[in-house]
PDB file of C-alpha atoms and ligand atoms in Angstrom:
ATOM      1  CA  MET A   5     -66.771   4.373 -18.419  1.00 54.00           C
ATOM      2  CA  SER A   6     -66.926   7.176 -15.863  1.00 52.00           C
ATOM      3  CA  THR A   7     -64.168   9.775 -15.739  1.00 60.00           C
ATOM      4  CA  GLU A   8     -65.276  11.212 -12.390  1.00 63.00           C
ATOM      5  CA  THR A   9     -62.777  11.136  -9.561  1.00 59.00           C
ATOM      6  CA  PRO A  10     -63.996   9.841  -6.192  1.00 61.00           C
ATOM      7  CA  LYS A  11     -64.993  12.659  -3.826  1.00 71.00           C
ATOM      8  CA  ILE A  12     -63.749  12.780  -0.259  1.00 71.00           C
ATOM      9  CA  ASN A  13     -64.636  15.480   2.213  1.00 74.00           C
ATOM     10  CA  ARG A  14     -62.081  17.304   4.321  1.00 70.00           C
ATOM     11  CA  ARG A  15     -63.116  15.630   7.596  1.00 66.00           C
ATOM     12  CA  ASP A  16     -62.724  12.128   6.130  1.00 63.00           C
ATOM     13  CA  TRP A  17     -59.388  13.084   4.578  1.00 56.00           C
ATOM     14  CA  LEU A  18     -58.083  14.411   7.916  1.00 53.00           C
ATOM     15  CA  ARG A  19     -59.349  11.336   9.776  1.00 57.00           C
ATOM     16  CA  GLN A  20     -57.711   8.971   7.285  1.00 59.00           C
ATOM     17  CA  SER A  21     -54.469  10.961   7.367  1.00 56.00           C
ATOM     18  CA  ALA A  22     -54.349  10.899  11.189  1.00 54.00           C
ATOM     19  CA  ALA A  23     -54.970   7.137  11.226  1.00 56.00           C
ATOM     20  CA  PHE A  24     -52.219   6.592   8.647  1.00 58.00           C
ATOM     21  CA  ILE A  25     -49.714   8.724  10.557  1.00 60.00           C
ATOM     22  CA  GLY A  26     -50.562   6.953  13.819  1.00 60.00           C
ATOM     23  CA  ALA A  27     -50.157   3.541  12.218  1.00 63.00           C
ATOM     24  CA  ALA A  28     -46.840   4.570  10.658  1.00 67.00           C
ATOM     25  CA  ALA A  29     -45.560   5.748  14.031  1.00 69.00           C
ATOM     26  CA  VAL A  30     -46.521   2.531  15.811  1.00 68.00           C
ATOM     27  CA  ALA A  31     -45.640  -0.013  13.110  1.00 67.00           C
ATOM     28  CA  PRO A  32     -41.866  -0.090  13.772  1.00 66.00           C
ATOM     29  CA  LEU A  33     -42.546  -0.770  17.442  1.00 63.00           C
ATOM     30  CA  LEU A  34     -44.326  -3.989  16.551  1.00 65.00           C
ATOM     31  CA  PHE A  35     -41.132  -5.373  15.076  1.00 57.00           C
ATOM     32  CA  THR A  36     -38.456  -4.061  17.417  1.00 57.00           C
ATOM     33  CA  SER A  37     -37.203  -5.422  20.675  1.00 54.00           C
ATOM     34  CA  ARG A  38     -37.737  -3.741  24.025  1.00 52.00           C
ATOM     35  CA  ALA A  39     -34.184  -2.396  23.988  1.00 49.00           C
ATOM     36  CA  GLU A  40     -34.605  -0.901  20.520  1.00 49.00           C
ATOM     37  CA  ALA A  41     -37.728   1.052  21.449  1.00 50.00           C
ATOM     38  CA  ALA A  42     -35.941   3.751  23.405  1.00 63.00           C
ATOM     39  CA  ASP A  43     -38.057   6.807  22.677  1.00 91.00           C
ATOM     40  CA  LYS A  44     -41.509   6.518  24.153  1.00 96.00           C
ATOM     41  CA  MET A  45     -44.512   8.811  24.096  1.00 97.00           C
ATOM     42  CA  ALA A  46     -45.968  10.479  27.167  1.00 97.00           C
ATOM     43  CA  LYS A  47     -49.165   9.000  28.570  1.00 97.00           C
ATOM     44  CA  THR A  48     -50.936  12.296  27.986  1.00 97.00           C
ATOM     45  CA  ALA A  49     -50.036  12.265  24.281  1.00 97.00           C
ATOM     46  CA  VAL A  50     -51.982   9.046  23.733  1.00 98.00           C
ATOM     47  CA  ASN A  51     -54.778   9.673  26.273  1.00 98.00           C
ATOM     48  CA  TYR A  52     -53.643   6.779  28.461  1.00 98.00           C
ATOM     49  CA  ARG A  53     -55.985   5.813  31.280  1.00 98.00           C
ATOM     50  CA  ASP A  54     -55.894   3.069  33.948  1.00 96.00           C
ATOM     51  CA  LYS A  55     -59.238   1.620  32.858  1.00 98.00           C
ATOM     52  CA  PRO A  56     -60.051  -0.554  29.836  1.00 98.00           C
ATOM     53  CA  LYS A  57     -62.207   0.520  26.910  1.00 98.00           C
ATOM     54  CA  GLY A  58     -64.682  -2.314  26.752  1.00 98.00           C
ATOM     55  CA  SER A  59     -62.723  -5.466  26.038  1.00 97.00           C
ATOM     56  CA  GLU A  60     -59.701  -3.470  24.831  1.00 98.00           C
ATOM     57  CA  MET A  61     -56.958  -3.218  27.455  1.00 98.00           C
ATOM     58  CA  CYS A  62     -53.177  -3.174  27.667  1.00 98.00           C
ATOM     59  CA  SER A  63     -52.974  -6.867  28.601  1.00 98.00           C
ATOM     60  CA  ASN A  64     -54.315  -7.776  25.159  1.00 97.00           C
ATOM     61  CA  CYS A  65     -52.397  -5.099  23.236  1.00 98.00           C
ATOM     62  CA  LYS A  66     -49.409  -6.067  21.075  1.00 98.00           C
ATOM     63  CA  LEU A  67     -47.317  -3.292  22.612  1.00 98.00           C
ATOM     64  CA  PHE A  68     -47.735  -4.375  26.247  1.00 98.00           C
ATOM     65  CA  ILE A  69     -44.747  -5.826  28.114  1.00 98.00           C
ATOM     66  CA  PRO A  70     -46.170  -7.722  31.110  1.00 98.00           C
ATOM     67  CA  ALA A  71     -44.593  -7.765  34.546  1.00 98.00           C
ATOM     68  CA  SER A  72     -43.726 -10.996  36.385  1.00 97.00           C
ATOM     69  CA  THR A  73     -47.315 -11.380  37.606  1.00 97.00           C
ATOM     70  CA  PRO A  74     -50.462 -10.858  35.492  1.00 94.00           C
ATOM     71  CA  THR A  75     -51.936  -8.157  37.756  1.00 96.00           C
ATOM     72  CA  ALA A  76     -48.768  -6.097  38.289  1.00 98.00           C
ATOM     73  CA  ASP A  77     -48.078  -2.983  36.246  1.00 98.00           C
ATOM     74  CA  GLY A  78     -45.957  -3.676  33.191  1.00 98.00           C
ATOM     75  CA  GLU A  79     -44.428  -1.551  30.466  1.00 98.00           C
ATOM     76  CA  CYS A  80     -45.326  -0.516  26.960  1.00 98.00           C
ATOM     77  CA  LYS A  81     -43.123  -0.481  23.880  1.00 97.00           C
ATOM     78  CA  ALA A  82     -44.576   2.898  22.866  1.00 97.00           C
ATOM     79  CA  VAL A  83     -45.707   4.686  26.042  1.00 97.00           C
ATOM     80  CA  ALA A  84     -43.438   5.750  28.910  1.00 97.00           C
ATOM     81  CA  GLY A  85     -44.001   4.824  32.541  1.00 97.00           C
ATOM     82  CA  LYS A  86     -45.727   2.040  34.438  1.00 97.00           C
ATOM     83  CA  ILE A  87     -48.648   0.593  32.503  1.00 98.00           C
ATOM     84  CA  SER A  88     -51.614  -1.135  34.093  1.00 98.00           C
ATOM     85  CA  PRO A  89     -52.665  -4.411  32.429  1.00 98.00           C
ATOM     86  CA  LYS A  90     -56.208  -3.007  32.665  1.00 98.00           C
ATOM     87  CA  GLY A  91     -55.219   0.310  31.026  1.00 98.00           C
ATOM     88  CA  TRP A  92     -55.920   1.566  27.525  1.00 98.00           C
ATOM     89  CA  CYS A  93     -54.800   4.335  25.158  1.00 98.00           C
ATOM     90  CA  ASP A  94     -55.490   5.774  21.699  1.00 98.00           C
ATOM     91  CA  ILE A  95     -52.829   3.655  19.952  1.00 98.00           C
ATOM     92  CA  TYR A  96     -54.102   0.313  21.266  1.00 98.00           C
ATOM     93  CA  VAL A  97     -53.098  -2.511  18.886  1.00 97.00           C
ATOM     94  CA  PRO A  98     -55.092  -5.720  19.362  1.00 97.00           C
ATOM     95  CA  LYS A  99     -53.208  -8.993  19.496  1.00 95.00           C
ATOM     96  CA  SER A 100     -54.188 -11.054  16.472  1.00 86.00           C
TER      97      SER A 100
HETATM   98  S1  LIG B  23     -53.050   0.191  25.014  1.00 92.35           S
HETATM   99 FE1  LIG B  23     -51.556   1.844  24.783  1.00 92.35          FE
HETATM  100  S2  LIG B  23     -50.464   1.960  26.758  1.00 92.35           S
HETATM  101 FE2  LIG B  23     -51.554  -0.001  26.688  1.00 92.35          FE
HETATM  102  S3  LIG B  23     -49.987  -1.446  25.937  1.00 92.35           S
HETATM  103 FE3  LIG B  23     -51.199  -0.750  24.157  1.00 92.35          FE
HETATM  104  S4  LIG B  23     -50.083   0.989  23.336  1.00 92.35           S
HETATM  105 FE4  LIG B  23     -49.298   0.606  25.398  1.00 92.35          FE
END
């Protein structure tokens, strides 16, 4: 039986820590109503853009709140301001 501990480099540790912190910040938003999600992040904080990233876009993100028509700007549970259904940001959460 080996007594060696698994090695992890600093870059991987930082990357895993950032992903964990991001997931922890977003997780409550997945289970709260629109009214409960009062504090939202700025678009710049999550690198929001009005264009999709491949097939990933706001309209198929769990945090997107659509407008009355599919092409109109909607809202996001996590990001402040008008959100394009074709937009994308760093905290994109795919619908399952
Ligand atoms: S991709 Fe970002 S801005 Fe768009 S709905 Fe999801 S969390 Fe909100």
